[in-house]
mmCIF file of C-alpha atoms in Angstrom:
data_model
loop_
_atom_site.group_PDB
_atom_site.id
_atom_site.type_symbol
_atom_site.label_atom_id
_atom_site.label_comp_id
_atom_site.label_asym_id
_atom_site.label_seq_id
_atom_site.Cartn_x
_atom_site.Cartn_y
_atom_site.Cartn_z
ATOM 1 C CA MET A 17 16.242 2.923 -22.012
ATOM 2 C CA LEU A 18 14.822 4.912 -19.097
ATOM 3 C CA ASP A 19 14.278 7.963 -21.299
ATOM 4 C CA ASP A 20 11.048 6.402 -22.544
ATOM 5 C CA PHE A 21 8.261 7.506 -20.182
ATOM 6 C CA LEU A 22 6.287 4.324 -20.879
ATOM 7 C CA VAL A 23 9.211 2.150 -19.800
ATOM 8 C CA ARG A 24 9.520 4.170 -16.603
ATOM 9 C CA ALA A 25 5.767 3.803 -16.010
ATOM 10 C CA VAL A 26 5.963 0.026 -16.451
ATOM 11 C CA LEU A 27 8.950 -0.249 -14.100
ATOM 12 C CA ALA A 28 7.184 1.925 -11.525
ATOM 13 C CA ALA A 29 3.957 -0.103 -11.697
ATOM 14 C CA VAL A 30 5.793 -3.417 -11.409
ATOM 15 C CA GLY A 31 7.926 -2.098 -8.533
ATOM 16 C CA ALA A 32 4.879 -0.865 -6.602
ATOM 17 C CA ALA A 33 3.040 -4.157 -7.173
ATOM 18 C CA LEU A 34 5.998 -6.197 -5.921
ATOM 19 C CA ALA A 35 6.417 -3.884 -2.911
ATOM 20 C CA ALA A 36 2.751 -4.268 -2.000
ATOM 21 C CA ALA A 37 2.606 -8.060 -2.434
ATOM 22 C CA PRO A 38 4.296 -9.301 0.779
ATOM 23 C CA LEU A 39 2.466 -6.719 2.870
ATOM 24 C CA GLY A 40 -0.845 -7.361 1.107
ATOM 25 C CA VAL A 41 -0.998 -10.979 2.213
ATOM 26 C CA PHE A 42 -0.708 -9.932 5.866
ATOM 27 C CA VAL A 43 -3.276 -7.150 5.399
ATOM 28 C CA VAL A 44 -5.731 -9.781 4.128
ATOM 29 C CA TRP A 45 -4.858 -12.409 6.741
ATOM 30 C CA ARG A 46 -5.080 -9.952 9.627
ATOM 31 C CA ARG A 47 -8.152 -8.149 8.228
ATOM 32 C CA MET A 48 -6.302 -4.833 8.221
ATOM 33 C CA ALA A 49 -7.925 -3.419 5.078
ATOM 34 C CA TYR A 50 -9.438 -0.398 6.817
ATOM 35 C CA PHE A 51 -6.174 0.144 8.697
ATOM 36 C CA GLY A 52 -4.388 0.350 5.353
ATOM 37 C CA ASP A 53 -6.885 2.919 4.089
ATOM 38 C CA ALA A 54 -6.426 5.103 7.168
ATOM 39 C CA THR A 55 -2.658 5.085 6.717
ATOM 40 C CA ALA A 56 -2.917 5.750 2.974
ATOM 41 C CA HIS A 57 -5.290 8.689 3.431
ATOM 42 C CA ALA A 58 -2.760 10.263 5.780
ATOM 43 C CA ALA A 59 -0.438 10.502 2.783
ATOM 44 C CA VAL A 60 -2.297 13.626 1.629
ATOM 45 C CA LEU A 61 -1.418 15.287 4.929
ATOM 46 C CA GLY A 62 2.176 14.211 4.344
ATOM 47 C CA VAL A 63 2.105 15.940 0.953
ATOM 48 C CA ALA A 64 0.952 19.173 2.603
ATOM 49 C CA LEU A 65 3.708 18.895 5.222
ATOM 50 C CA SER A 66 6.324 18.316 2.521
ATOM 51 C CA LEU A 67 5.212 21.339 0.518
ATOM 52 C CA ALA A 68 5.058 23.565 3.609
ATOM 53 C CA ILE A 69 8.578 22.827 4.859
ATOM 54 C CA SER A 70 10.186 22.063 1.472
ATOM 55 C CA VAL A 71 11.178 18.448 2.042
ATOM 56 C CA PRO A 72 10.865 15.555 -0.436
ATOM 57 C CA ILE A 73 7.307 14.256 -0.831
ATOM 58 C CA PHE A 74 8.480 10.727 -0.023
ATOM 59 C CA ALA A 75 9.950 11.808 3.325
ATOM 60 C CA GLY A 76 6.900 13.798 4.430
ATOM 61 C CA THR A 77 4.512 11.047 3.381
ATOM 62 C CA LEU A 78 6.542 8.361 5.131
ATOM 63 C CA ILE A 79 6.693 10.296 8.420
ATOM 64 C CA VAL A 80 2.985 11.152 8.510
ATOM 65 C CA ALA A 81 1.888 7.650 7.436
ATOM 66 C CA LEU A 82 4.039 6.085 10.143
ATOM 67 C CA LEU A 83 2.713 8.482 12.800
ATOM 68 C CA MET A 84 -0.858 7.730 11.707
ATOM 69 C CA ALA A 85 -0.277 3.975 11.900
ATOM 70 C CA LEU A 86 1.233 4.227 15.390
ATOM 71 C CA MET A 87 -1.529 6.554 16.624
ATOM 72 C CA VAL A 88 -4.311 4.287 15.373
ATOM 73 C CA ALA A 89 -2.672 1.226 16.906
ATOM 74 C CA ARG A 90 -2.250 2.996 20.251
ATOM 75 C CA LEU A 91 -5.857 4.239 20.396
ATOM 76 C CA ALA A 92 -7.215 0.836 19.435
ATOM 77 C CA GLY A 93 -5.066 -0.745 22.135
ATOM 78 C CA GLN A 94 -6.543 1.566 24.797
ATOM 79 C CA GLY A 95 -9.984 0.017 24.534
ATOM 80 C CA HIS A 96 -11.495 2.210 21.810
ATOM 81 C CA SER A 97 -13.507 0.453 19.113
ATOM 82 C CA SER A 98 -11.192 -0.357 16.212
ATOM 83 C CA ASP A 99 -13.851 0.450 13.608
ATOM 84 C CA MET A 100 -14.555 3.809 15.231
ATOM 85 C CA VAL A 101 -10.879 4.776 15.500
ATOM 86 C CA LEU A 102 -10.150 3.719 11.926
ATOM 87 C CA GLY A 103 -13.192 5.555 10.568
ATOM 88 C CA VAL A 104 -12.266 8.793 12.308
ATOM 89 C CA ALA A 105 -8.597 8.465 11.355
ATOM 90 C CA ALA A 106 -9.205 7.625 7.693
ATOM 91 C CA HIS A 107 -11.702 10.367 6.931
ATOM 92 C CA GLY A 108 -10.180 12.914 9.299
ATOM 93 C CA ALA A 109 -6.672 12.515 7.853
ATOM 94 C CA LEU A 110 -7.940 12.852 4.292
ATOM 95 C CA ALA A 111 -10.013 15.949 5.062
ATOM 96 C CA LEU A 112 -7.227 17.560 7.097
ATOM 97 C CA GLY A 113 -4.737 16.860 4.316
ATOM 98 C CA LEU A 114 -6.962 18.427 1.654
ATOM 99 C CA VAL A 115 -7.459 21.539 3.794
ATOM 100 C CA ALA A 116 -3.754 21.744 4.633
ATOM 101 C CA VAL A 117 -2.734 21.540 0.958
ATOM 102 C CA SER A 118 -5.105 24.408 0.121
ATOM 103 C CA LEU A 119 -3.462 26.557 2.821
ATOM 104 C CA VAL A 120 0.105 26.016 1.635
ATOM 105 C CA GLU A 121 1.518 29.236 0.243
ATOM 106 C CA GLY A 122 2.831 29.399 -3.290
ATOM 107 C CA PRO A 123 1.516 28.122 -6.631
ATOM 108 C CA ARG A 124 -1.716 26.134 -6.535
ATOM 109 C CA VAL A 125 -1.053 22.412 -6.204
ATOM 110 C CA SER A 126 -3.055 19.935 -8.280
ATOM 111 C CA LEU A 127 -4.287 17.269 -5.895
ATOM 112 C CA GLU A 128 -5.357 14.842 -8.611
ATOM 113 C CA SER A 129 -1.882 13.367 -9.017
ATOM 114 C CA TYR A 130 -1.622 12.711 -5.274
ATOM 115 C CA LEU A 131 -5.153 11.322 -4.931
ATOM 116 C CA PHE A 132 -5.147 9.080 -8.024
ATOM 117 C CA GLY A 133 -1.473 8.847 -8.966
ATOM 118 C CA ASP A 134 0.497 10.177 -11.917
ATOM 119 C CA ILE A 135 2.486 7.180 -13.041
ATOM 120 C CA LEU A 136 3.169 8.545 -16.534
ATOM 121 C CA ALA A 137 5.155 11.398 -14.957
ATOM 122 C CA VAL A 138 7.479 9.097 -12.991
ATOM 123 C CA SER A 139 11.105 10.234 -13.091
ATOM 124 C CA LYS A 140 14.330 8.282 -12.657
ATOM 125 C CA THR A 141 14.498 9.517 -9.071
ATOM 126 C CA ASP A 142 10.949 8.268 -8.452
ATOM 127 C CA LEU A 143 11.956 4.881 -9.849
ATOM 128 C CA ALA A 144 14.881 4.719 -7.459
ATOM 129 C CA VAL A 145 12.579 5.546 -4.525
ATOM 130 C CA ILE A 146 9.937 2.995 -5.602
ATOM 131 C CA TRP A 147 12.347 0.134 -6.108
ATOM 132 C CA GLY A 148 14.510 1.067 -3.127
ATOM 133 C CA GLY A 149 11.484 1.223 -0.833
ATOM 134 C CA GLY A 150 10.085 -1.974 -2.323
ATOM 135 C CA LEU A 151 13.318 -3.877 -1.765
ATOM 136 C CA LEU A 152 13.480 -2.557 1.800
ATOM 137 C CA VAL A 153 9.948 -3.751 2.578
ATOM 138 C CA ALA A 154 10.442 -7.104 0.852
ATOM 139 C CA GLY A 155 13.725 -7.701 2.641
ATOM 140 C CA LEU A 156 12.287 -6.752 6.041
ATOM 141 C CA LEU A 157 9.180 -8.927 5.712
ATOM 142 C CA LEU A 158 10.928 -11.924 4.164
ATOM 143 C CA SER A 159 13.650 -11.871 6.823
ATOM 144 C CA ARG A 160 10.945 -12.089 9.507
ATOM 145 C CA TRP A 161 8.532 -14.197 7.470
ATOM 146 C CA GLN A 162 8.178 -17.142 9.851
ATOM 147 C CA LYS A 163 7.777 -14.902 12.905
ATOM 148 C CA LEU A 164 5.157 -12.768 11.159
ATOM 149 C CA VAL A 165 3.204 -15.829 10.012
ATOM 150 C CA THR A 166 3.273 -17.342 13.514
ATOM 151 C CA ALA A 167 2.100 -14.079 15.115
ATOM 152 C CA THR A 168 -0.664 -13.825 12.515
ATOM 153 C CA VAL A 169 -1.923 -17.364 13.113
ATOM 154 C CA SER A 170 -2.075 -17.006 16.907
ATOM 155 C CA GLU A 171 -0.622 -14.499 19.342
ATOM 156 C CA ASP A 172 -0.635 -17.148 22.086
ATOM 157 C CA LEU A 173 1.357 -19.469 19.844
ATOM 158 C CA ALA A 174 3.766 -16.623 19.122
ATOM 159 C CA TRP A 175 4.339 -15.921 22.818
ATOM 160 C CA ALA A 176 4.928 -19.648 23.416
ATOM 161 C CA ALA A 177 7.522 -19.684 20.638
ATOM 162 C CA GLY A 178 9.332 -16.699 22.155
ATOM 163 C CA ILE A 179 8.003 -14.231 19.577
ATOM 164 C CA ASN A 180 6.643 -10.843 20.628
ATOM 165 C CA PRO A 181 3.511 -10.277 18.495
ATOM 166 C CA ARG A 182 3.548 -6.546 19.325
ATOM 167 C CA HIS A 183 6.990 -6.296 17.779
ATOM 168 C CA GLU A 184 5.809 -8.065 14.636
ATOM 169 C CA ARG A 185 2.807 -5.729 14.426
ATOM 170 C CA LEU A 186 5.215 -2.775 14.577
ATOM 171 C CA VAL A 187 7.195 -4.276 11.692
ATOM 172 C CA LEU A 188 4.000 -4.412 9.627
ATOM 173 C CA MET A 189 3.148 -0.795 10.488
ATOM 174 C CA VAL A 190 6.570 0.457 9.403
ATOM 175 C CA SER A 191 6.298 -1.573 6.205
ATOM 176 C CA LEU A 192 2.834 -0.202 5.532
ATOM 177 C CA ALA A 193 4.079 3.385 5.886
ATOM 178 C CA VAL A 194 6.918 2.707 3.414
ATOM 179 C CA VAL A 195 4.557 1.111 0.867
ATOM 180 C CA VAL A 196 2.170 4.065 1.151
ATOM 181 C CA ALA A 197 5.014 6.486 0.444
ATOM 182 C CA VAL A 198 6.290 4.331 -2.425
ATOM 183 C CA ALA A 199 2.915 3.772 -4.120
ATOM 184 C CA LEU A 200 1.646 7.365 -3.849
ATOM 185 C CA LYS A 201 3.052 8.285 -7.263
ATOM 186 C CA VAL A 202 1.670 5.125 -8.887
ATOM 187 C CA VAL A 203 -1.979 4.846 -7.780
ATOM 188 C CA GLY A 204 -2.485 7.785 -5.401
ATOM 189 C CA ALA A 205 -3.624 8.005 -1.790
ATOM 190 C CA LEU A 206 -7.212 6.930 -2.464
ATOM 191 C CA LEU A 207 -6.285 3.703 -4.266
ATOM 192 C CA ILE A 208 -3.236 2.434 -2.363
ATOM 193 C CA GLY A 209 -5.472 0.219 -0.224
ATOM 194 C CA ALA A 210 -6.779 -1.450 -3.387
ATOM 195 C CA LEU A 211 -3.248 -2.255 -4.544
ATOM 196 C CA LEU A 212 -2.622 -3.936 -1.182
ATOM 197 C CA ILE A 213 -5.859 -5.872 -0.848
ATOM 198 C CA ILE A 214 -7.178 -6.928 -4.256
ATOM 199 C CA PRO A 215 -4.260 -9.021 -5.625
ATOM 200 C CA ALA A 216 -3.972 -10.869 -2.293
ATOM 201 C CA ALA A 217 -7.739 -11.444 -2.157
ATOM 202 C CA ALA A 218 -7.689 -12.759 -5.735
ATOM 203 C CA ALA A 219 -4.845 -15.165 -4.955
ATOM 204 C CA ARG A 220 -6.276 -16.500 -1.700
ATOM 205 C CA PRO A 221 -8.772 -19.105 -3.023
ATOM 206 C CA PHE A 222 -6.072 -20.996 -4.935
ATOM 207 C CA CYS A 223 -3.284 -21.092 -2.350
ATOM 208 C CA ARG A 224 -2.658 -23.693 0.325
ATOM 209 C CA THR A 225 0.541 -22.304 1.873
ATOM 210 C CA PRO A 226 1.646 -18.819 2.949
ATOM 211 C CA GLU A 227 4.560 -18.923 0.523
ATOM 212 C CA GLY A 228 2.275 -19.953 -2.332
ATOM 213 C CA MET A 229 -0.060 -17.063 -1.590
ATOM 214 C CA LEU A 230 2.871 -14.637 -1.537
ATOM 215 C CA ALA A 231 4.047 -15.811 -4.961
ATOM 216 C CA ALA A 232 0.529 -15.729 -6.426
ATOM 217 C CA THR A 233 -0.127 -12.257 -5.009
ATOM 218 C CA ALA A 234 3.073 -10.908 -6.524
ATOM 219 C CA GLY A 235 2.230 -12.462 -9.891
ATOM 220 C CA LEU A 236 -1.325 -11.134 -9.941
ATOM 221 C CA GLY A 237 -0.150 -7.716 -8.790
ATOM 222 C CA VAL A 238 2.330 -7.469 -11.658
ATOM 223 C CA LEU A 239 -0.303 -8.737 -14.110
ATOM 224 C CA ALA A 240 -2.776 -6.098 -12.892
ATOM 225 C CA ALA A 241 -0.120 -3.383 -13.191
ATOM 226 C CA LEU A 242 0.768 -4.324 -16.753
ATOM 227 C CA GLY A 243 -2.851 -4.898 -17.764
ATOM 228 C CA GLY A 244 -3.915 -1.568 -16.273
ATOM 229 C CA LEU A 245 -1.190 0.332 -18.091
ATOM 230 C CA TRP A 246 -2.103 -1.395 -21.352
ATOM 231 C CA GLY A 247 -5.754 -0.453 -20.846
ATOM 232 C CA ALA A 248 -4.825 3.136 -20.025
ATOM 233 C CA TRP A 249 -2.743 3.355 -23.206
ATOM 234 C CA ILE A 250 -5.421 1.784 -25.451
ATOM 235 C CA PHE A 251 -8.493 3.527 -24.020
ATOM 236 C CA ASP A 252 -6.837 6.789 -22.915
ATOM 237 C CA THR A 253 -7.936 6.389 -19.275
ATOM 238 C CA PRO A 254 -6.155 7.407 -16.029
ATOM 239 C CA ALA A 255 -3.333 4.951 -15.369
ATOM 240 C CA GLY A 256 -3.697 4.538 -11.583
ATOM 241 C CA PRO A 257 -7.435 3.747 -11.591
ATOM 242 C CA SER A 258 -6.911 1.519 -14.655
ATOM 243 C CA VAL A 259 -4.416 -0.602 -12.703
ATOM 244 C CA VAL A 260 -6.969 -1.023 -9.920
ATOM 245 C CA CYS A 261 -9.701 -1.886 -12.454
ATOM 246 C CA ALA A 262 -7.447 -4.603 -13.877
ATOM 247 C CA ALA A 263 -6.924 -5.967 -10.360
ATOM 248 C CA VAL A 264 -10.689 -5.979 -9.774
ATOM 249 C CA ALA A 265 -11.167 -7.899 -13.037
ATOM 250 C CA LEU A 266 -8.649 -10.506 -11.842
ATOM 251 C CA PHE A 267 -10.500 -10.752 -8.538
ATOM 252 C CA GLY A 268 -13.780 -11.306 -10.408
ATOM 253 C CA ILE A 269 -12.218 -14.101 -12.444
ATOM 254 C CA SER A 270 -10.780 -15.595 -9.245
ATOM 255 C CA ALA A 271 -14.139 -15.464 -7.485
ATOM 256 C CA LEU A 272 -15.917 -17.156 -10.383
ATOM 257 C CA ALA A 273 -13.228 -19.823 -10.790
ATOM 258 C CA GLY A 274 -13.136 -20.460 -7.048
ATOM 259 C CA ARG A 275 -16.807 -21.482 -7.020
ATOM 260 C CA ARG A 276 -16.212 -24.371 -9.417
#
């Protein structure tokens, strides 16, 4: 069954959407959208590192994304303006990554697949990485769900309940780095933030509990993935951006329905 590239593309899109769902709700609740972009843009630098030292793209991307997340969190915690730090990190990491890729010796590397994804070229190994990383993130976040929700609602409440909010923030950073590495092949470094934010934002107006929002986000994410792939197949458009366009359409419907 996996010899059909369309089946692999569908499985990859669904896996990435499900991996992003539990993290996406916390990105929206904590207003970490720009933080997610900064980490995702660092993925391009991870690609350059992987090509330079001949390690798997997933490994290089994961390491650089995690280092970027920790660096941004540390600088923001030292009194620097969060917006300033995130702006410098996001644009600086992307520019540095593009320059670094151009300096890597060997055959010229096409950056388009890393910037916007190349889901139709997903291999069986890529599928294993996507679903393995997704299950890891889902398991980590769901096992700490109540602690993460409490720390998100109020850090003071978390301390009173014996929960270290800094520890929970670190869990989210590690999860974010894994999702960035997992989703790079599906939607690319420039659109990973959209995969995190838009399904959760679309689900938010209709949910009254954290668990309900998680379920709705996962459902809308999968719907956007399938709808985007269908649109890419019918209209011969890039698959990664088409998935994001489908998510934006769902958000538009959500926004209009939420006003009634």
